[in-house]
Amino acid sequence: MNPGVLSPSSGGVFLVKCADCKCLAVRGANGGWKSFYDDTELPADTEAVIAVPVELIMPFLPEIRRVQLCPTQSPAQK
């Protein structure tokens, strides 16, 4: 892991790299990396480069993915 990179265990979207590619990814239930776009398992040598704020990728996502990423509001916030 590179210095200054948020801990991938904290969740969120990360730019990751492996021998074959660089892409956006999230941690899967098993702790491995999964492609952010299609949930494809990434190789074991994948490492986090930097955390990506969700606000930067939201405009480029289809509506269904936006709904999945938006935090739900508590009744007090409505």
Short mmCIF file of the C-alpha atoms (twelve columns), coordinates in Angstrom:
data_MODEL
# 
_entry.id   MODEL 
# 
loop_
_atom_site.group_PDB 
_atom_site.id 
_atom_site.type_symbol 
_atom_site.label_atom_id 
_atom_site.label_alt_id 
_atom_site.label_comp_id 
_atom_site.label_asym_id 
_atom_site.label_seq_id 
_atom_site.Cartn_x 
_atom_site.Cartn_y 
_atom_site.Cartn_z 
_atom_site.pdbx_PDB_model_num 
ATOM 1  C CA . MET A 1  0.000   0.000   0.000   1 
ATOM 2  C CA . ASN A 2  1.201   3.471   -0.809  1 
ATOM 3  C CA . PRO A 3  1.731   6.015   1.996   1 
ATOM 4  C CA . GLY A 4  -1.146  8.460   2.317   1 
ATOM 5  C CA . VAL A 5  -3.741  6.076   0.894   1 
ATOM 6  C CA . LEU A 6  -6.808  5.536   3.040   1 
ATOM 7  C CA . SER A 7  -7.200  2.029   4.385   1 
ATOM 8  C CA . PRO A 8  -9.107  -0.147  1.897   1 
ATOM 9  C CA . SER A 9  -10.661 -1.969  4.844   1 
ATOM 10 C CA . SER A 10 -12.633 1.221   5.552   1 
ATOM 11 C CA . GLY A 11 -14.745 0.612   2.438   1 
ATOM 12 C CA . GLY A 12 -15.325 2.911   -0.479  1 
ATOM 13 C CA . VAL A 13 -14.121 3.017   -4.055  1 
ATOM 14 C CA . PHE A 14 -10.411 2.806   -4.859  1 
ATOM 15 C CA . LEU A 15 -8.195  3.098   -7.889  1 
ATOM 16 C CA . VAL A 16 -6.273  -0.184  -7.839  1 
ATOM 17 C CA . LYS A 17 -3.562  -1.725  -9.972  1 
ATOM 18 C CA . CYS A 18 -2.378  -5.219  -10.735 1 
ATOM 19 C CA . ALA A 19 -0.071  -6.700  -13.360 1 
ATOM 20 C CA . ASP A 20 -2.772  -6.510  -16.070 1 
ATOM 21 C CA . CYS A 21 -4.689  -3.308  -15.425 1 
ATOM 22 C CA . LYS A 22 -5.687  -0.274  -13.389 1 
ATOM 23 C CA . CYS A 23 -9.346  0.177   -12.528 1 
ATOM 24 C CA . LEU A 24 -11.841 1.252   -9.893  1 
ATOM 25 C CA . ALA A 25 -12.543 -1.427  -7.317  1 
ATOM 26 C CA . VAL A 26 -14.171 -2.177  -3.983  1 
ATOM 27 C CA . ARG A 27 -13.469 -4.858  -1.389  1 
ATOM 28 C CA . GLY A 28 -15.569 -7.987  -1.745  1 
ATOM 29 C CA . ALA A 29 -17.099 -9.945  1.138   1 
ATOM 30 C CA . ASN A 30 -14.059 -12.257 1.152   1 
ATOM 31 C CA . GLY A 31 -11.636 -9.313  1.457   1 
ATOM 32 C CA . GLY A 32 -10.423 -9.530  -2.142  1 
ATOM 33 C CA . TRP A 33 -10.762 -6.764  -4.703  1 
ATOM 34 C CA . LYS A 34 -13.735 -6.670  -7.085  1 
ATOM 35 C CA . SER A 35 -14.220 -4.450  -10.114 1 
ATOM 36 C CA . PHE A 36 -16.459 -1.520  -9.221  1 
ATOM 37 C CA . TYR A 37 -18.305 -1.766  -12.541 1 
ATOM 38 C CA . ASP A 38 -19.105 -5.459  -12.925 1 
ATOM 39 C CA . ASP A 39 -18.089 -7.191  -9.642  1 
ATOM 40 C CA . THR A 40 -15.407 -9.269  -11.411 1 
ATOM 41 C CA . GLU A 41 -12.876 -10.695 -8.959  1 
ATOM 42 C CA . LEU A 42 -9.465  -9.102  -9.470  1 
ATOM 43 C CA . PRO A 43 -6.126  -10.960 -9.126  1 
ATOM 44 C CA . ALA A 44 -4.541  -11.503 -5.710  1 
ATOM 45 C CA . ASP A 45 -1.653  -9.134  -6.561  1 
ATOM 46 C CA . THR A 46 -4.049  -6.152  -6.795  1 
ATOM 47 C CA . GLU A 47 -3.085  -3.208  -4.600  1 
ATOM 48 C CA . ALA A 48 -4.745  0.102   -3.753  1 
ATOM 49 C CA . VAL A 49 -3.326  3.238   -5.344  1 
ATOM 50 C CA . ILE A 50 -5.696  5.885   -3.945  1 
ATOM 51 C CA . ALA A 51 -9.216  6.305   -2.603  1 
ATOM 52 C CA . VAL A 52 -11.651 7.890   -5.075  1 
ATOM 53 C CA . PRO A 53 -14.384 10.173  -3.720  1 
ATOM 54 C CA . VAL A 54 -17.781 8.888   -4.817  1 
ATOM 55 C CA . GLU A 55 -18.780 12.423  -5.829  1 
ATOM 56 C CA . LEU A 56 -16.205 12.315  -8.640  1 
ATOM 57 C CA . ILE A 57 -17.643 9.197   -10.266 1 
ATOM 58 C CA . MET A 58 -21.382 9.760   -9.645  1 
ATOM 59 C CA . PRO A 59 -21.999 11.832  -12.840 1 
ATOM 60 C CA . PHE A 60 -20.655 8.973   -14.970 1 
ATOM 61 C CA . LEU A 61 -22.763 6.185   -13.466 1 
ATOM 62 C CA . PRO A 62 -26.098 4.858   -14.670 1 
ATOM 63 C CA . GLU A 63 -29.044 5.806   -12.442 1 
ATOM 64 C CA . ILE A 64 -29.241 2.366   -10.789 1 
ATOM 65 C CA . ARG A 65 -25.627 2.572   -9.583  1 
ATOM 66 C CA . ARG A 66 -26.219 6.097   -8.248  1 
ATOM 67 C CA . VAL A 67 -29.092 4.831   -6.126  1 
ATOM 68 C CA . GLN A 68 -26.935 1.969   -4.815  1 
ATOM 69 C CA . LEU A 69 -24.144 4.363   -3.795  1 
ATOM 70 C CA . CYS A 70 -26.200 7.130   -2.200  1 
ATOM 71 C CA . PRO A 71 -26.346 6.810   1.569   1 
ATOM 72 C CA . THR A 72 -29.841 6.411   2.918   1 
ATOM 73 C CA . GLN A 73 -31.127 9.278   4.984   1 
ATOM 74 C CA . SER A 74 -32.147 8.687   8.549   1 
ATOM 75 C CA . PRO A 75 -35.682 9.832   9.517   1 
ATOM 76 C CA . ALA A 76 -34.167 12.831  11.348  1 
ATOM 77 C CA . GLN A 77 -32.569 14.071  8.089   1 
ATOM 78 C CA . LYS A 78 -35.761 13.932  5.999   1 
# 
